[in-house]
Short mmCIF file of C-alpha atoms and ligand atoms in Angstrom, two decimals:
data_model
loop_
_atom_site.label_atom_id
_atom_site.label_comp_id
_atom_site.label_asym_id
_atom_site.label_seq_id
_atom_site.Cartn_x
_atom_site.Cartn_y
_atom_site.Cartn_z
CA MET A 236 0.66 2.37 32.46
CA THR A 237 2.21 4.36 29.65
CA ALA A 238 1.69 3.06 26.13
CA PRO A 239 4.65 1.42 24.39
CA TRP A 240 6.61 3.81 22.15
CA TRP A 241 5.35 2.29 18.93
CA LYS A 242 1.65 2.88 19.59
CA GLY A 243 0.76 5.73 17.28
CA ALA A 244 4.40 6.32 16.39
CA VAL A 245 5.34 7.75 12.99
CA VAL A 246 7.52 5.20 11.21
CA TYR A 247 9.33 6.44 8.11
CA GLN A 248 10.05 3.71 5.57
CA VAL A 249 13.38 3.97 3.82
CA TYR A 250 13.94 1.92 0.68
CA PRO A 251 17.70 2.27 0.91
CA ARG A 252 18.60 1.55 -2.73
CA SER A 253 16.64 4.64 -3.70
CA PHE A 254 17.19 6.96 -0.76
CA CYS A 255 20.66 8.47 -0.97
CA ASP A 256 23.85 7.20 -2.59
CA SER A 257 27.11 8.20 -0.91
CA ASP A 258 29.63 6.58 -3.24
CA GLY A 259 28.38 7.30 -6.74
CA ASP A 260 27.58 3.72 -7.76
CA GLY A 261 23.99 4.72 -8.47
CA ILE A 262 22.61 2.64 -5.60
CA GLY A 263 21.59 4.18 -2.30
CA ASP A 264 23.47 2.99 0.78
CA LEU A 265 23.65 3.33 4.56
CA PRO A 266 26.21 6.17 4.68
CA GLY A 267 23.80 7.98 2.35
CA LEU A 268 20.96 7.37 4.78
CA LEU A 269 23.17 8.49 7.67
CA SER A 270 23.72 11.79 5.91
CA LYS A 271 19.96 12.36 5.78
CA LEU A 272 19.10 11.77 9.43
CA ASP A 273 18.60 15.53 9.96
CA TYR A 274 15.91 15.39 7.29
CA ILE A 275 14.16 12.42 8.88
CA GLN A 276 14.33 14.03 12.27
CA ALA A 277 13.02 17.36 10.96
CA LEU A 278 10.05 15.49 9.55
CA GLY A 279 9.24 14.34 13.07
CA ALA A 280 9.52 10.59 12.56
CA ASP A 281 9.94 8.41 15.63
CA ALA A 282 11.45 5.46 13.82
CA VAL A 283 12.81 4.26 10.52
CA TRP A 284 11.69 1.03 8.89
CA LEU A 285 14.66 0.06 6.79
CA SER A 286 13.89 -2.19 3.82
CA PRO A 287 16.32 -5.14 3.63
CA VAL A 288 20.04 -4.45 3.66
CA HIS A 289 21.41 -8.01 3.86
CA PRO A 290 23.62 -9.57 1.22
CA SER A 291 21.37 -10.53 -1.66
CA PRO A 292 21.64 -11.44 -5.33
CA ASN A 293 19.00 -8.70 -5.69
CA LYS A 294 16.66 -10.66 -7.89
CA ASP A 295 13.97 -9.07 -5.72
CA PHE A 296 16.18 -6.22 -4.50
CA GLY A 297 16.97 -7.39 -1.00
CA TYR A 298 13.83 -9.45 -0.45
CA ASP A 299 15.92 -12.46 -1.47
CA VAL A 300 18.45 -12.79 1.31
CA SER A 301 21.62 -14.86 1.00
CA ASP A 302 23.00 -14.09 4.48
CA PHE A 303 20.70 -12.95 7.27
CA GLU A 304 23.47 -12.02 9.67
CA ASP A 305 25.42 -9.55 7.61
CA VAL A 306 24.95 -6.28 5.72
CA ALA A 307 25.61 -6.09 1.98
CA PRO A 308 28.93 -4.45 1.04
CA GLN A 309 26.97 -2.39 -1.51
CA MET A 310 25.00 -0.93 1.42
CA GLY A 311 28.20 -0.12 3.31
CA GLY A 312 28.62 -3.36 5.23
CA MET A 313 28.24 -4.04 8.93
CA ALA A 314 30.40 -1.09 10.00
CA ALA A 315 28.04 1.34 8.23
CA PHE A 316 25.08 -0.37 9.83
CA GLU A 317 26.56 -0.04 13.30
CA ALA A 318 27.39 3.61 12.70
CA LEU A 319 23.84 4.22 11.52
CA THR A 320 22.28 2.51 14.53
CA ALA A 321 24.45 4.47 16.94
CA ALA A 322 23.70 7.79 15.23
CA MET A 323 19.99 7.09 15.18
CA HIS A 324 19.90 6.13 18.83
CA GLN A 325 21.82 9.23 19.74
CA ARG A 326 19.03 11.24 18.15
CA GLY A 327 16.30 9.20 19.83
CA LEU A 328 15.28 7.57 16.55
CA LYS A 329 14.36 3.87 16.56
CA LEU A 330 15.58 1.47 13.91
CA ILE A 331 13.25 -1.22 12.59
CA MET A 332 14.72 -3.84 10.30
CA ASP A 333 12.85 -5.59 7.53
CA GLU A 334 13.29 -9.33 7.96
CA VAL A 335 12.32 -11.68 5.18
CA LEU A 336 12.04 -15.01 6.93
CA ALA A 337 9.29 -16.71 4.93
CA HIS A 338 11.79 -17.45 2.18
CA THR A 339 15.47 -17.07 1.37
CA SER A 340 17.46 -16.58 -1.78
CA ASP A 341 18.31 -19.76 -3.66
CA ARG A 342 21.92 -18.57 -3.12
CA HIS A 343 21.58 -18.95 0.63
CA PRO A 344 23.86 -21.73 1.97
CA TRP A 345 20.80 -23.29 3.65
CA PHE A 346 19.26 -23.94 0.24
CA ALA A 347 22.52 -25.35 -1.11
CA GLU A 348 22.57 -27.76 1.83
CA SER A 349 18.92 -28.66 1.36
CA LEU A 350 19.62 -29.51 -2.27
CA LYS A 351 21.76 -32.39 -1.02
CA GLY A 352 18.64 -34.06 0.36
CA ASP A 353 19.31 -36.81 2.87
CA GLU A 354 23.03 -36.51 2.22
CA GLY A 355 22.98 -33.07 3.81
CA ASN A 356 21.72 -31.93 7.19
CA LYS A 357 18.84 -29.71 6.02
CA PRO A 358 16.70 -31.93 3.79
CA ASP A 359 13.41 -30.40 4.93
CA TRP A 360 14.40 -26.79 5.53
CA TYR A 361 12.54 -25.95 2.32
CA VAL A 362 9.22 -27.24 1.01
CA TRP A 363 10.09 -30.11 -1.32
CA ALA A 364 7.38 -32.23 -2.90
CA ASP A 365 7.10 -34.99 -5.45
CA THR A 366 6.73 -33.99 -9.03
CA LYS A 367 3.65 -35.28 -10.84
CA ASP A 368 4.24 -38.17 -13.24
CA ASP A 369 3.92 -35.81 -16.18
CA GLY A 370 6.57 -33.48 -14.73
CA GLY A 371 4.00 -30.96 -13.55
CA PRO A 372 3.98 -29.26 -10.15
CA PRO A 373 2.55 -30.98 -7.07
CA ASN A 374 -0.56 -28.78 -6.87
CA ASN A 375 -2.22 -25.63 -8.22
CA TRP A 376 -0.52 -23.01 -6.05
CA LEU A 377 0.43 -19.92 -8.02
CA SER A 378 3.28 -17.51 -7.41
CA VAL A 379 2.36 -13.94 -6.50
CA PHE A 380 4.76 -12.92 -9.28
CA GLY A 381 3.02 -15.11 -11.88
CA GLY A 382 3.22 -18.74 -12.97
CA ALA A 383 3.41 -21.83 -10.79
CA ALA A 384 4.58 -21.45 -7.20
CA TRP A 385 6.73 -24.53 -7.75
CA SER A 386 9.94 -25.17 -9.63
CA TYR A 387 11.59 -28.47 -10.40
CA HIS A 388 15.14 -29.11 -9.28
CA PRO A 389 16.95 -31.99 -11.00
CA LYS A 390 19.37 -32.46 -8.10
CA ARG A 391 16.56 -33.69 -5.83
CA ARG A 392 14.22 -34.72 -8.61
CA LYS A 393 11.52 -32.84 -6.77
CA HIS A 394 9.71 -29.54 -6.93
CA TYR A 395 10.24 -26.81 -4.33
CA PHE A 396 7.68 -24.23 -3.31
CA HIS A 397 8.27 -20.51 -3.88
CA LYS A 398 5.48 -18.05 -3.26
CA PHE A 399 7.44 -15.39 -5.16
CA LEU A 400 10.33 -15.83 -7.63
CA ARG A 401 11.81 -19.24 -8.29
CA SER A 402 14.98 -17.80 -6.78
CA GLN A 403 13.09 -17.25 -3.49
CA PRO A 404 12.48 -20.77 -2.15
CA LYS A 405 10.04 -20.95 0.73
CA LEU A 406 11.65 -21.68 4.09
CA ASN A 407 9.84 -24.58 5.76
CA TRP A 408 8.75 -23.29 9.15
CA ARG A 409 7.35 -26.75 9.91
CA ASP A 410 10.91 -28.03 10.18
CA PRO A 411 12.13 -27.40 13.75
CA GLY A 412 15.69 -26.67 12.61
CA ALA A 413 14.60 -24.15 9.99
CA LYS A 414 12.26 -22.44 12.41
CA ALA A 415 14.93 -22.24 15.11
CA ALA A 416 17.37 -20.74 12.60
CA ALA A 417 14.83 -18.12 11.55
CA LEU A 418 14.17 -17.15 15.16
CA GLU A 419 17.91 -16.97 15.76
CA VAL A 420 18.16 -14.32 13.06
CA LEU A 421 15.84 -12.13 15.11
CA ARG A 422 17.91 -12.69 18.26
CA PHE A 423 21.08 -11.81 16.38
CA TRP A 424 19.77 -8.36 15.44
CA LEU A 425 18.01 -7.75 18.74
CA LYS A 426 21.32 -8.32 20.49
CA LYS A 427 22.85 -5.79 18.13
CA GLY A 428 20.37 -3.29 19.49
CA VAL A 429 17.77 -2.89 16.74
CA ASP A 430 14.41 -1.71 18.02
CA GLY A 431 12.22 -4.07 16.09
CA PHE A 432 11.20 -5.70 12.88
CA ARG A 433 8.83 -5.44 10.00
CA LEU A 434 8.24 -9.05 9.00
CA ASP A 435 7.77 -9.69 5.31
CA VAL A 436 4.66 -11.73 4.40
CA ALA A 437 4.06 -12.69 8.02
CA ASN A 438 0.87 -14.40 6.86
CA SER A 439 2.97 -16.92 4.97
CA PHE A 440 5.22 -18.70 7.40
CA LEU A 441 3.18 -21.91 7.29
CA HIS A 442 1.87 -23.86 4.32
CA ASP A 443 -0.65 -26.71 4.32
CA ASP A 444 1.33 -29.88 4.95
CA LYS A 445 -1.15 -31.91 2.87
CA LEU A 446 -0.46 -29.54 -0.01
CA ARG A 447 -4.15 -29.20 -0.83
CA ASP A 448 -5.08 -27.14 -3.88
CA ASN A 449 -6.18 -23.58 -3.27
CA PRO A 450 -9.87 -23.26 -4.22
CA ALA A 451 -10.82 -21.10 -7.21
CA ILE A 452 -12.66 -17.87 -6.62
CA PRO A 453 -15.83 -18.45 -8.67
CA PRO A 454 -15.78 -16.37 -11.88
CA ALA A 455 -19.06 -14.74 -10.93
CA LEU A 456 -17.44 -13.33 -7.80
CA ARG A 457 -14.33 -12.04 -9.53
CA GLY A 458 -13.67 -8.34 -9.90
CA LYS A 459 -11.06 -6.38 -11.79
CA ALA A 460 -8.28 -7.23 -9.34
CA HIS A 461 -8.94 -10.96 -9.77
CA TRP A 462 -8.91 -10.82 -13.56
CA GLY A 463 -5.89 -8.56 -13.46
CA HIS A 464 -3.55 -11.29 -12.25
CA ALA A 465 -4.05 -15.07 -12.46
CA PRO A 466 -2.85 -15.82 -8.89
CA ASN A 467 -5.67 -13.60 -7.63
CA MET A 468 -8.19 -16.05 -9.05
CA GLN A 469 -7.52 -18.51 -6.27
CA LYS A 470 -8.28 -18.15 -2.60
CA ARG A 471 -4.90 -18.44 -0.95
CA ILE A 472 -5.86 -20.47 2.05
CA HIS A 473 -3.57 -23.48 1.71
CA ASP A 474 -0.29 -22.10 0.41
CA SER A 475 -0.39 -19.40 3.17
CA ASN A 476 -2.81 -17.72 5.56
CA LEU A 477 -3.35 -20.79 7.73
CA PRO A 478 -5.01 -19.97 11.06
CA GLU A 479 -2.23 -21.98 12.75
CA ASN A 480 0.27 -19.45 11.37
CA ARG A 481 -0.66 -17.58 14.52
CA LYS A 482 1.25 -20.07 16.64
CA VAL A 483 4.55 -19.31 14.96
CA LEU A 484 3.81 -15.61 15.24
CA ASP A 485 3.37 -16.18 18.99
CA GLU A 486 6.85 -17.68 19.03
CA VAL A 487 8.28 -14.78 17.07
CA ARG A 488 6.70 -12.34 19.47
CA ALA A 489 8.07 -14.19 22.49
CA VAL A 490 11.58 -13.82 21.07
CA VAL A 491 11.11 -10.11 20.41
CA GLU A 492 9.48 -9.43 23.77
CA GLY A 493 12.36 -11.21 25.45
CA PHE A 494 14.19 -7.94 24.81
CA GLU A 495 13.00 -4.72 26.35
CA ASP A 496 10.93 -2.19 24.45
CA ARG A 497 11.06 -3.79 21.01
CA PHE A 498 8.39 -3.76 18.32
CA VAL A 499 7.39 -6.34 15.76
CA PHE A 500 4.79 -5.76 13.09
CA GLY A 501 3.92 -7.80 10.07
CA GLU A 502 2.96 -7.45 6.48
CA PHE A 503 -0.30 -9.35 5.98
CA SER A 504 -0.51 -9.28 2.25
CA GLU A 505 -3.52 -11.56 1.74
CA GLU A 506 -6.76 -12.57 3.44
CA PRO A 507 -7.10 -9.33 5.42
CA GLY A 508 -9.94 -10.89 7.43
CA LEU A 509 -7.33 -12.83 9.39
CA ILE A 510 -5.64 -9.78 10.93
CA GLY A 511 -7.45 -10.47 14.21
CA GLU A 512 -5.83 -13.91 14.33
CA PHE A 513 -2.36 -12.74 13.49
CA VAL A 514 -2.20 -9.54 15.56
CA GLY A 515 -3.30 -9.02 19.13
CA ALA A 516 -2.64 -7.55 22.55
CA THR A 517 -1.48 -10.94 23.78
CA HIS A 518 -1.18 -13.14 20.70
CA GLY A 519 0.38 -13.00 17.27
CA LEU A 520 2.46 -9.95 16.41
CA GLN A 521 2.08 -6.61 18.17
CA SER A 522 0.75 -4.94 15.04
CA GLY A 523 0.50 -5.30 11.30
CA TYR A 524 -0.94 -3.96 8.08
CA THR A 525 -3.16 -5.37 5.41
CA PHE A 526 -3.42 -4.12 1.83
CA THR A 527 -6.92 -2.71 2.33
CA PHE A 528 -5.80 0.90 1.85
CA LEU A 529 -2.72 0.09 -0.22
CA ASP A 530 -4.75 -1.61 -2.95
CA ASP A 531 -7.52 0.96 -2.94
CA ARG A 532 -7.80 3.38 -5.82
CA SER A 533 -11.18 4.85 -5.00
CA PHE A 534 -10.20 6.95 -1.95
CA SER A 535 -13.81 6.51 -0.98
CA PRO A 536 -14.90 7.13 2.62
CA GLN A 537 -16.49 3.69 2.57
CA ILE A 538 -13.10 1.93 2.38
CA PHE A 539 -11.84 3.57 5.56
CA ALA A 540 -15.16 3.36 7.39
CA ALA A 541 -15.59 -0.34 6.61
CA TYR A 542 -12.07 -1.24 7.73
CA TYR A 543 -12.32 0.52 11.07
CA ARG A 544 -15.80 -0.89 11.64
CA PHE A 545 -14.33 -4.32 11.01
CA LEU A 546 -11.56 -3.54 13.51
CA ALA A 547 -14.10 -2.32 16.04
CA ASP A 548 -15.10 -5.97 16.43
CA ARG A 549 -11.45 -6.80 17.05
CA PRO A 550 -10.43 -4.34 19.75
CA HIS A 551 -7.33 -6.42 20.48
CA VAL A 552 -5.82 -5.35 17.13
CA TRP A 553 -3.58 -2.27 17.10
CA PRO A 554 -3.17 -1.71 13.35
CA CYS A 555 -0.44 -0.11 11.31
CA VAL A 556 -1.95 2.43 8.95
CA THR A 557 -0.34 2.90 5.59
CA PHE A 558 -1.20 4.32 2.18
CA SER A 559 2.09 3.79 0.41
CA ASN A 560 5.19 1.63 0.22
CA HIS A 561 7.71 0.20 -2.21
CA ASP A 562 5.16 -2.30 -3.59
CA VAL A 563 2.20 -0.14 -4.54
CA VAL A 564 1.51 2.83 -6.78
CA ARG A 565 2.30 6.04 -4.90
CA THR A 566 -0.60 7.58 -2.96
CA VAL A 567 -1.21 10.68 -5.06
CA THR A 568 -1.33 8.74 -8.33
CA ARG A 569 -3.38 5.88 -6.92
CA TYR A 570 -5.95 8.19 -5.41
CA GLY A 571 -6.49 9.92 -8.73
CA GLY A 572 -4.10 12.89 -8.60
CA GLY A 573 -1.92 11.95 -11.58
CA LYS A 574 1.75 12.80 -11.27
CA ARG A 575 1.27 15.71 -8.90
CA ASP A 576 -1.57 16.99 -6.78
CA ASP A 577 -0.40 18.80 -3.67
CA ALA A 578 -3.90 19.37 -2.30
CA LEU A 579 -4.62 15.66 -2.49
CA ALA A 580 -1.22 14.85 -0.97
CA LYS A 581 -1.93 17.14 1.98
CA LEU A 582 -5.37 15.73 2.60
CA ALA A 583 -4.10 12.15 2.39
CA LEU A 584 -1.31 12.96 4.86
CA THR A 585 -3.78 14.56 7.26
CA LEU A 586 -5.95 11.46 7.08
CA LEU A 587 -2.94 9.19 7.54
CA PHE A 588 -1.91 11.12 10.66
CA SER A 589 -5.45 11.10 12.05
CA LEU A 590 -6.41 7.45 11.71
CA LYS A 591 -5.91 4.99 14.54
CA GLY A 592 -2.70 3.05 14.29
CA THR A 593 1.04 3.16 14.03
CA ILE A 594 1.70 5.37 11.03
CA LEU A 595 3.85 4.02 8.21
CA ILE A 596 4.95 6.75 5.82
CA TYR A 597 7.01 5.90 2.76
CA GLN A 598 9.96 7.97 1.57
CA GLY A 599 8.74 10.68 -0.78
CA GLU A 600 5.16 10.58 0.50
CA GLU A 601 6.07 13.64 2.60
CA LEU A 602 7.00 15.39 -0.67
CA GLY A 603 3.72 14.42 -2.32
CA LEU A 604 5.50 12.44 -5.05
CA GLY A 605 3.39 10.63 -7.61
CA ALA A 606 4.46 7.61 -9.65
CA GLY A 607 7.87 8.01 -11.30
CA ASP A 608 8.26 7.42 -15.02
CA VAL A 609 10.21 4.31 -15.97
CA ALA A 610 10.74 3.39 -19.62
CA MET A 611 10.72 -0.20 -20.84
CA ASP A 612 14.49 -0.53 -21.01
CA GLU A 613 14.81 0.93 -17.50
CA VAL A 614 12.57 -1.65 -15.81
CA ARG A 615 14.41 -3.52 -13.04
CA ASP A 616 11.59 -5.13 -11.08
CA PRO A 617 10.90 -8.70 -12.23
CA VAL A 618 7.22 -7.95 -11.76
CA GLY A 619 7.62 -5.03 -14.15
CA GLU A 620 8.50 -7.37 -16.95
CA LEU A 621 5.36 -9.42 -16.48
CA TYR A 622 2.83 -7.23 -18.22
CA PHE A 623 4.76 -4.14 -19.37
CA PRO A 624 3.47 -1.67 -20.49
CA PHE A 625 0.03 -2.87 -19.38
CA GLY A 626 1.33 -2.93 -15.84
CA ALA A 627 4.59 -1.23 -14.93
CA GLY A 628 5.60 -3.34 -11.93
CA ARG A 629 6.92 -1.64 -8.82
CA ASP A 630 9.71 0.53 -10.20
CA PRO A 631 7.56 3.70 -10.44
CA GLU A 632 7.35 3.78 -6.63
CA ARG A 633 11.04 2.98 -6.26
CA THR A 634 12.63 5.76 -8.33
CA PRO A 635 15.25 7.79 -6.42
CA MET A 636 14.45 10.42 -3.81
CA PRO A 637 14.89 13.94 -5.18
CA TRP A 638 17.04 15.97 -2.78
CA ILE A 639 18.32 18.99 -4.71
CA ALA A 640 16.37 20.19 -7.73
CA ASP A 641 19.25 21.40 -9.87
CA ALA A 642 21.92 18.92 -8.82
CA VAL A 643 22.88 16.01 -11.04
CA ASN A 644 20.31 13.23 -10.55
CA ALA A 645 18.47 15.57 -8.17
CA GLY A 646 21.22 15.00 -5.62
CA PHE A 647 20.49 11.28 -5.20
CA SER A 648 23.78 10.08 -6.71
CA THR A 649 26.68 11.41 -8.73
CA GLY A 650 26.61 8.21 -10.81
CA LYS A 651 23.89 6.82 -13.06
CA PRO A 652 21.03 5.86 -10.71
CA TRP A 653 19.79 2.26 -10.83
CA LEU A 654 16.35 3.68 -11.67
CA PRO A 655 15.81 7.03 -13.38
CA VAL A 656 15.04 10.18 -11.44
CA ASP A 657 11.67 11.48 -12.57
CA SER A 658 11.80 15.06 -13.88
CA VAL A 659 8.61 16.06 -12.04
CA HIS A 660 10.12 14.63 -8.86
CA ALA A 661 13.22 16.77 -9.40
CA GLU A 662 11.01 19.87 -9.45
CA MET A 663 9.54 18.68 -6.16
CA ALA A 664 12.94 18.09 -4.53
CA ALA A 665 13.34 18.43 -0.78
CA ASN A 666 15.43 21.62 -1.04
CA VAL A 667 12.73 23.38 -3.08
CA GLN A 668 10.03 22.34 -0.67
CA GLU A 669 12.04 23.32 2.38
CA GLY A 670 12.06 26.88 1.10
CA ASP A 671 8.34 27.02 0.36
CA PRO A 672 6.06 27.53 3.38
CA ASP A 673 3.11 26.04 1.44
CA SER A 674 4.92 22.91 0.33
CA VAL A 675 3.73 19.41 1.07
CA LEU A 676 6.95 18.80 3.01
CA ASN A 677 6.43 21.74 5.35
CA PHE A 678 2.81 20.71 5.70
CA ALA A 679 3.87 17.19 6.69
CA ARG A 680 6.36 18.54 9.23
CA THR A 681 3.84 20.91 10.79
CA THR A 682 1.12 18.29 10.89
CA ILE A 683 3.31 15.65 12.51
CA ALA A 684 4.44 18.20 15.11
CA ALA A 685 0.86 19.32 15.76
CA ARG A 686 -0.28 15.71 16.15
CA ARG A 687 2.02 15.32 19.15
CA GLU A 688 -0.23 17.75 21.04
CA PHE A 689 -3.22 15.43 20.76
CA PRO A 690 -2.96 12.16 22.69
CA ALA A 691 -6.32 11.13 21.18
CA LEU A 692 -4.70 11.10 17.72
CA ILE A 693 -1.77 9.03 18.93
CA THR A 694 -3.07 6.36 21.27
CA GLY A 695 -6.79 7.07 21.23
CA ASP A 696 -9.54 4.81 20.00
CA ILE A 697 -11.62 5.49 16.92
CA GLU A 698 -15.33 5.53 16.27
CA ILE A 699 -16.59 5.81 12.72
CA LEU A 700 -19.55 8.18 12.40
CA GLU A 701 -22.35 8.12 9.85
CA ALA A 702 -21.52 10.41 6.94
CA ASN A 703 -22.03 10.24 3.20
CA ASP A 704 -20.41 9.21 -0.09
CA GLN A 705 -18.03 12.17 -0.05
CA VAL A 706 -17.27 12.49 3.61
CA LEU A 707 -15.40 10.36 6.10
CA ALA A 708 -16.15 11.28 9.70
CA PHE A 709 -14.83 9.75 12.86
CA ARG A 710 -14.09 10.46 16.46
CA ARG A 711 -10.68 9.85 18.04
CA PHE A 712 -10.83 9.71 21.79
CA THR A 713 -9.16 8.94 25.08
CA PRO A 714 -10.93 9.23 28.45
CA GLU A 715 -9.71 12.85 28.58
CA GLN A 716 -10.05 14.00 24.98
CA SER A 717 -12.51 13.61 22.15
CA LEU A 718 -11.78 14.89 18.66
CA LEU A 719 -14.08 15.10 15.70
CA CYS A 720 -12.31 14.47 12.39
CA VAL A 721 -14.18 15.13 9.15
CA PHE A 722 -12.67 14.74 5.68
CA ASN A 723 -14.09 15.58 2.29
CA LEU A 724 -12.37 12.97 0.14
CA SER A 725 -14.04 14.21 -3.01
CA ARG A 726 -13.30 16.99 -5.46
CA GLU A 727 -16.71 18.59 -5.01
CA PRO A 728 -17.87 20.73 -2.07
CA ALA A 729 -19.56 18.64 0.61
CA VAL A 730 -21.77 19.11 3.62
CA TYR A 731 -21.62 17.07 6.77
CA ALA A 732 -24.51 17.15 9.20
CA MET A 733 -22.75 17.83 12.50
CA PRO A 734 -23.79 16.02 15.65
CA LYS A 735 -25.69 18.37 17.99
CA ARG A 736 -23.23 20.56 19.84
CA SER A 737 -22.92 23.37 22.32
CA SER A 738 -19.38 24.46 21.55
CA ILE A 739 -16.85 23.93 18.83
CA SER A 740 -13.10 24.44 18.87
CA PRO A 741 -11.35 23.66 15.62
CA PHE A 742 -7.65 22.90 15.66
CA GLU A 743 -4.95 24.17 13.36
CA PHE A 744 -4.48 20.72 11.92
CA GLY A 745 -4.69 19.71 8.31
CA PRO A 746 -5.60 21.66 5.20
CA GLY A 747 -8.66 23.47 6.61
CA GLY A 748 -11.27 24.42 4.02
CA TRP A 749 -14.32 24.18 6.23
CA GLY A 750 -17.13 26.49 7.38
CA PHE A 751 -20.77 26.42 8.37
CA GLY A 752 -23.82 26.60 6.17
CA GLY A 753 -26.32 24.49 4.30
CA GLY A 754 -27.38 22.89 7.55
CA GLY A 755 -24.02 21.62 8.65
CA LEU A 756 -20.30 21.71 8.31
CA THR A 757 -19.34 22.69 4.78
CA LEU A 758 -16.14 21.36 3.35
CA LYS A 759 -14.31 22.53 0.29
CA PRO A 760 -13.05 19.86 -2.13
CA LEU A 761 -10.35 17.91 -0.28
CA GLY A 762 -11.02 19.96 2.88
CA ALA A 763 -10.90 18.70 6.44
CA PHE A 764 -12.06 19.71 9.89
CA ILE A 765 -10.37 18.47 13.04
CA GLY A 766 -11.49 19.84 16.35
CA GLN A 767 -13.28 19.44 19.60
CA ILE A 768 -17.00 19.70 19.90
CA GLY A 769 -18.77 20.07 23.20
C1 NOJ B 1111 6.72 -8.23 0.23
C2 NOJ B 1111 7.75 -7.19 -0.05
O1 NOJ B 1111 7.30 -5.95 0.41
C3 NOJ B 1111 7.99 -7.23 -1.55
O2 NOJ B 1111 8.77 -6.14 -1.98
C4 NOJ B 1111 8.63 -8.54 -1.87
O3 NOJ B 1111 8.79 -8.66 -3.26
C5 NOJ B 1111 7.78 -9.72 -1.39
N1 NOJ B 1111 7.25 -9.52 -0.07
C6 NOJ B 1111 8.60 -10.97 -1.36
O4 NOJ B 1111 9.55 -10.90 -0.34
#
């Protein structure tokens, strides 16, 4: 049996507002994306994950949908979407949509109807609950974006639950009508020929119907991340992350698998320990990602080793592997490389392309971009306003793609971009990197192409090997092929004690920087060895 196309595929995430603007309004759009398909194809991607393009009041930039079955005029409308899908399919590229079905915008007609209560036909499509006598919220659930996860609405004289902004009311998947409508959205797009979905907060479809308080994480057990944001001080086991969430994921999967050759993976933003419940060969979604690597700033071998050891006990999970997206600080910056560090970018890409999973690579990661600068009056992300300048929100990872170094706005748009183009990014523009054989972009292209030659890197299993504080070592293998992959994640030279061997054949894969000596494999700072040992 051949593996499905998505196993080990390279999925390129496009955040369309910031990718390429065709009409000069400063906001990227689908004709802009269409004009860059050569670029995506030259990178070697198999598929594009397209962040939301539906009509939206854009309080959360598309993650607040007001019509699930249309495409925003600002993005080019449905005609542009159809043209894009056709062009992608002609090139053999798959299109994965981002569906946000855990909540809607408060401008969605479903919410307007639900506001009517029993006088309308959707009273329970959202999570309404009685207000406390003192006007306070029904329980202690906190919004991921800060403050209570509940807002009062005078029309119903009740509170409604919103895990994110108050303008993103939670859809009540316990209501059969709401659930059926959400599943119908998937069918609508599957019939239009999309190849799959990334499901936003797929851990959050169900909430506890008794509305029990989330327990506090005891202060003694809290680390920096807990103290950094009040919602992180509670264990989110009742507002979301219910084990029974799996049942609705089964239903989602059945819809998707009712169509041939489609792929559905989820964002599992909390309680990463539950990935084995929510993803499986025969249950839950086909794949998914946690924030284990996305949240990490240490780039320590231990993080990767521990996660894959954890997955070794859950062989039914085919993970998505990701270091970067529109929600987290860009890889190079997060892993300690400041605004630019090409050597770190290359090593991180090599690791990304070597780990077991479906690879999710975020626009600009192939250029080695670090966090973009965004001044206070340029902040657009509601999360950015929370703690600025202590925390900058998510705009620094959403600044426009730099295409042409010396063009206005680095070729992203002829109009004023919705977020500023970073000047260091402009220097790193795609056209500059295309002309430089040593660039991160050419490295990414070569490495993705080389990876295709090694089935063990694509669909193979992984075994983490004993190493040390600097070095991550693992084996990727199929019955026919076994590869040793060794990475020095530190900025000091390192030595790795090789397993006993009779032969060694290194591959031209990754940044190199290895040799023998000191009783083992020596690795330069940020060096890597990938090869076969006999
Ligand atoms: C996760 C998305 O990736 C993020 O951008 C969004 O704000 C939240 N879910 C809410 O939809």
